[in-house]
CSV table of C-alpha atoms in Angstrom, one decimal:
chain,number,residue,atom,x,y,z
A,30,GLU,CA,-0.2,0.4,0.1
A,31,ALA,CA,1.2,3.4,-1.0
A,32,GLN,CA,1.8,5.4,2.3
A,33,VAL,CA,3.4,7.9,3.9
A,34,THR,CA,5.1,6.8,7.7
A,35,GLN,CA,5.2,8.8,10.5
A,36,ASN,CA,6.8,8.0,13.9
A,37,PRO,CA,5.7,8.7,16.6
A,38,ARG,CA,1.8,10.0,16.2
A,39,TYR,CA,2.1,11.4,20.3
A,40,LEU,CA,5.1,12.7,22.0
A,41,ILE,CA,5.2,14.8,25.6
A,42,THR,CA,8.8,15.8,26.0
A,43,VAL,CA,10.8,18.8,28.1
A,44,THR,CA,11.9,21.4,26.9
A,45,GLY,CA,15.7,21.3,25.4
A,46,LYS,CA,15.3,17.9,25.0
A,47,LYS,CA,16.4,17.0,21.8
A,48,LEU,CA,14.2,14.5,19.6
A,49,THR,CA,13.3,13.1,16.1
A,50,VAL,CA,10.0,12.5,14.4
A,51,THR,CA,10.6,9.6,11.1
A,52,CYS,CA,9.1,10.2,8.3
A,53,SER,CA,9.2,7.1,5.4
A,54,GLN,CA,7.2,6.9,1.9
A,55,ASN,CA,7.3,4.7,0.1
A,56,MET,CA,6.2,5.6,-3.4
A,57,ASN,CA,9.9,6.7,-4.6
A,58,HIS,CA,8.2,10.4,-4.4
A,59,GLU,CA,11.5,12.9,-5.0
A,60,TYR,CA,9.3,15.6,-3.1
A,61,MET,CA,9.1,15.8,0.3
A,62,SER,CA,7.9,18.1,2.7
A,63,TRP,CA,6.7,19.3,6.5
A,64,TYR,CA,4.1,20.9,7.6
A,65,ARG,CA,3.0,22.0,11.4
A,66,GLN,CA,-1.1,22.4,12.1
A,67,ASP,CA,-2.4,24.9,14.8
A,68,PRO,CA,-5.7,26.3,15.3
A,69,GLY,CA,-6.8,28.9,13.1
A,70,LEU,CA,-3.2,29.0,11.0
A,71,GLY,CA,-4.2,25.8,9.2
A,72,LEU,CA,-1.3,24.0,7.4
A,73,ARG,CA,2.2,26.0,7.1
A,74,GLN,CA,5.5,24.3,5.9
A,75,ILE,CA,8.4,24.2,7.6
A,76,TYR,CA,11.0,22.6,5.6
A,77,TYR,CA,10.7,20.5,2.2
A,78,SER,CA,13.0,18.5,0.2
A,79,MET,CA,13.4,18.5,-3.7
A,80,ASN,CA,15.5,15.5,-3.5
A,81,VAL,CA,18.4,13.2,-2.0
A,82,GLU,CA,20.7,16.3,-0.6
A,83,VAL,CA,18.1,18.9,-1.3
A,84,THR,CA,16.5,20.9,1.5
A,85,ASP,CA,15.0,24.1,1.9
A,86,LYS,CA,13.4,26.3,4.3
A,87,GLY,CA,9.5,26.6,4.3
A,88,ASP,CA,7.8,29.3,5.6
A,89,VAL,CA,8.2,28.5,9.5
A,90,PRO,CA,11.6,27.0,10.1
A,91,GLU,CA,13.4,28.5,12.8
A,92,GLY,CA,13.9,25.9,15.5
A,93,TYR,CA,13.5,22.6,13.2
A,94,LYS,CA,16.3,21.2,11.4
A,95,VAL,CA,15.5,18.2,8.7
A,96,SER,CA,18.1,16.3,6.1
A,97,ARG,CA,17.5,13.9,3.2
A,98,LYS,CA,20.2,11.1,2.9
A,99,GLU,CA,17.6,8.9,1.7
A,100,LYS,CA,14.7,9.4,-1.0
A,101,ARG,CA,12.2,7.6,1.1
A,102,ASN,CA,13.0,9.2,4.4
A,103,PHE,CA,13.0,12.6,5.6
A,104,PRO,CA,13.0,13.5,9.8
A,105,LEU,CA,12.2,16.4,11.3
A,106,ILE,CA,14.5,17.5,14.2
A,107,LEU,CA,13.7,19.3,17.1
A,108,GLU,CA,17.0,20.3,18.5
A,109,SER,CA,16.2,22.4,21.1
A,110,PRO,CA,12.5,22.1,22.0
A,111,SER,CA,10.2,24.8,22.9
A,112,PRO,CA,6.7,24.9,24.0
A,113,ASN,CA,5.7,27.0,21.4
A,114,GLN,CA,6.6,23.7,19.3
A,115,THR,CA,3.8,22.0,20.7
A,116,SER,CA,1.2,21.3,17.8
A,117,LEU,CA,0.8,18.8,15.3
A,118,TYR,CA,2.7,17.8,12.4
A,119,PHE,CA,2.1,16.7,9.1
A,120,CYS,CA,5.0,14.6,7.0
A,121,ALA,CA,3.8,14.7,3.0
A,122,SER,CA,5.2,13.6,-0.3
A,123,SER,CA,4.3,14.4,-4.2
A,124,SER,CA,5.7,12.9,-7.2
A,125,GLY,CA,4.8,16.3,-9.0
A,126,THR,CA,4.3,15.1,-12.1
A,127,GLY,CA,1.4,12.7,-13.1
A,128,GLN,CA,-2.2,13.4,-12.5
A,129,THR,CA,-1.8,14.1,-8.7
A,130,TYR,CA,0.0,16.8,-8.4
A,131,GLY,CA,-1.0,17.1,-4.9
A,132,TYR,CA,0.3,15.7,-1.6
A,133,THR,CA,0.2,12.1,0.1
A,134,PHE,CA,-0.2,12.8,4.0
A,135,GLY,CA,1.2,10.5,6.9
A,136,SER,CA,-1.0,10.3,9.9
A,137,GLY,CA,0.8,12.7,11.9
A,138,THR,CA,2.8,13.7,14.8
A,139,ARG,CA,1.2,15.3,17.4
A,140,LEU,CA,4.2,16.8,19.7
A,141,THR,CA,3.6,18.6,23.3
A,142,VAL,CA,6.7,20.3,24.9
A,143,VAL,CA,6.4,21.2,28.7
B,19,ALA,CA,2.0,36.6,-2.4
B,20,GLN,CA,0.0,33.6,-3.1
B,21,SER,CA,-2.8,32.5,0.3
B,22,VAL,CA,-6.2,30.7,0.3
B,23,ALA,CA,-9.0,31.9,2.2
B,24,GLN,CA,-11.5,29.8,4.0
B,25,PRO,CA,-14.2,32.5,5.8
B,26,GLU,CA,-15.5,30.2,8.1
B,27,ASP,CA,-14.5,28.6,11.1
B,28,GLN,CA,-17.3,26.1,11.0
B,29,VAL,CA,-20.5,25.4,8.9
B,30,ASN,CA,-23.2,23.9,10.6
B,31,VAL,CA,-26.1,21.9,8.3
B,32,ALA,CA,-28.7,18.9,8.9
B,33,GLU,CA,-28.3,15.4,7.7
B,34,GLY,CA,-30.1,15.6,3.9
B,35,ASN,CA,-29.5,19.3,3.4
B,36,PRO,CA,-27.1,20.8,0.3
B,37,LEU,CA,-23.7,22.0,1.8
B,38,THR,CA,-21.1,24.7,0.5
B,39,VAL,CA,-17.6,25.0,2.2
B,40,LYS,CA,-16.1,28.4,1.4
B,41,CYS,CA,-13.2,28.6,-0.4
B,42,THR,CA,-11.0,31.8,-2.3
B,43,TYR,CA,-7.7,32.0,-3.8
B,44,SER,CA,-4.6,34.1,-4.8
B,45,VAL,CA,-1.7,33.1,-7.0
B,46,SER,CA,0.1,34.7,-9.4
B,47,GLY,CA,-0.1,32.0,-12.0
B,48,ASN,CA,-2.4,29.8,-12.8
B,49,PRO,CA,-3.6,27.8,-9.8
B,50,TYR,CA,-4.1,24.4,-9.0
B,51,LEU,CA,-6.5,23.6,-6.3
B,52,PHE,CA,-6.9,21.1,-4.0
B,53,TRP,CA,-9.4,19.9,-1.6
B,54,TYR,CA,-8.7,17.7,1.8
B,55,VAL,CA,-10.4,16.4,4.5
B,56,GLN,CA,-9.4,15.6,8.1
B,57,TYR,CA,-11.4,13.5,10.5
B,58,PRO,CA,-10.3,12.9,14.3
B,59,ASN,CA,-7.0,11.6,14.7
B,60,ARG,CA,-6.2,11.3,10.9
B,61,GLY,CA,-3.8,13.1,8.9
B,62,LEU,CA,-5.2,14.6,5.9
B,63,GLN,CA,-6.6,13.1,3.2
B,64,PHE,CA,-7.8,13.7,-0.9
B,65,LEU,CA,-11.1,14.8,-1.5
B,66,LEU,CA,-10.8,16.3,-5.4
B,67,LYS,CA,-8.3,18.8,-7.7
B,68,TYR,CA,-8.9,21.4,-10.4
B,69,ILE,CA,-5.6,21.0,-12.9
B,70,THR,CA,-7.4,21.9,-16.0
B,71,GLY,CA,-11.0,21.6,-17.6
B,72,ASP,CA,-14.4,21.5,-16.5
B,73,ASN,CA,-15.0,23.9,-13.6
B,74,LEU,CA,-17.2,21.2,-12.0
B,75,VAL,CA,-15.2,18.3,-10.5
B,76,LYS,CA,-16.7,15.6,-9.1
B,77,GLY,CA,-14.5,14.0,-6.2
B,78,SER,CA,-14.9,11.1,-3.0
B,79,TYR,CA,-17.7,10.6,-1.2
B,80,GLY,CA,-20.3,12.5,-3.0
B,81,PHE,CA,-18.5,15.8,-3.2
B,82,GLU,CA,-17.7,18.2,-6.2
B,83,ALA,CA,-16.6,22.0,-6.4
B,84,GLU,CA,-16.6,24.4,-8.2
B,85,PHE,CA,-13.6,26.6,-10.1
B,86,ASN,CA,-14.7,29.8,-10.8
B,87,LYS,CA,-11.8,31.9,-11.7
B,88,SER,CA,-13.4,35.6,-12.1
B,89,GLN,CA,-14.3,34.9,-8.5
B,90,THR,CA,-11.0,33.4,-7.7
B,91,SER,CA,-13.1,30.8,-5.8
B,92,PHE,CA,-13.1,26.7,-5.4
B,93,HIS,CA,-16.4,26.4,-3.1
B,94,LEU,CA,-17.0,22.6,-1.9
B,95,LYS,CA,-20.3,21.1,-2.2
B,96,LYS,CA,-22.4,18.2,-1.8
B,97,PRO,CA,-26.1,17.6,-2.6
B,98,SER,CA,-27.2,15.8,0.6
B,99,ALA,CA,-24.7,15.7,3.5
B,100,LEU,CA,-24.4,13.2,5.8
B,101,VAL,CA,-23.8,12.8,9.7
B,102,SER,CA,-20.3,11.3,8.6
B,103,ASP,CA,-19.4,14.5,7.0
B,104,SER,CA,-18.6,16.1,10.0
B,105,ALA,CA,-14.7,16.5,9.7
B,106,LEU,CA,-12.4,19.6,9.4
B,107,TYR,CA,-12.0,20.9,5.0
B,108,PHE,CA,-8.6,22.3,4.0
B,109,CYS,CA,-8.6,24.1,0.6
B,110,ALA,CA,-4.9,24.9,-1.4
B,111,VAL,CA,-4.0,25.8,-4.2
B,112,ARG,CA,-0.1,25.5,-5.8
B,113,ASP,CA,0.9,28.1,-7.4
B,114,MET,CA,2.1,26.6,-11.3
B,115,ASN,CA,3.8,29.5,-12.6
B,116,GLY,CA,6.1,30.4,-9.7
B,117,ARG,CA,10.1,28.9,-9.8
B,118,TRP,CA,10.5,24.8,-10.6
B,119,ASP,CA,11.3,24.2,-6.5
B,120,SER,CA,8.2,26.5,-5.6
B,121,SER,CA,5.7,25.5,-7.5
B,122,TYR,CA,5.6,21.7,-5.5
B,123,LYS,CA,4.0,23.7,-2.6
B,124,LEU,CA,0.7,23.9,-1.4
B,125,ILE,CA,-0.6,26.5,0.5
B,126,PHE,CA,-3.0,25.9,3.0
B,127,GLY,CA,-6.4,27.9,4.3
B,128,SER,CA,-6.9,27.8,7.7
B,129,GLY,CA,-9.4,25.2,7.7
B,130,THR,CA,-13.7,25.1,8.3
B,131,ARG,CA,-15.4,22.8,10.4
B,132,LEU,CA,-18.4,20.9,9.1
B,133,LEU,CA,-20.6,19.6,11.4
B,134,VAL,CA,-23.4,18.0,10.1
B,135,ARG,CA,-26.5,17.2,12.9
B,136,PRO,CA,-28.8,14.3,13.0
């Protein structure tokens, strides 16, 4: 089954403790992206990647890092989480070609930073 | 700058009645438009898209949307609402005349919560 897999689904952590949210897709998509969802703000892009070793900032990149060492994986790293990073995070991928032009989303990671 | 507006935080409708969830957009070039639905504790699921062609687009679960270029709108509609349609709906746009890498970017509206009462 074609899918984007995120882990963990839920995470509670303390301020300053480094964490990584993993994302993996099995569709051989070139494009991957991370979004955060906050009430009243919709989804805002954090980082994106056009292909292996090619990453760039989205609209709200502060406090986050990403890497793209393999085509299928795109982890989101919070080096020193803060309470304002409490949010619902989504990973997405897209081929950008063919008939879809849309994204396939993961199930989300709900992060709470206390 | 590209943007998407969903002017209603919440839409309430009785089961069996028609529903409309509004979306307007602003892009510099040609828009590719999408609707996604999010059920509680789930990711976003694709409903339908407009790329080109007929202005009325049909999608999953009986939903449809009408692209109106002059009004820069892409409202989501369904002739007869079901209680199971209750969810959070997001409109999104891709600007296909931008940089080749930024044209992959989906810009989302703030979301509209649809409540269908029995």
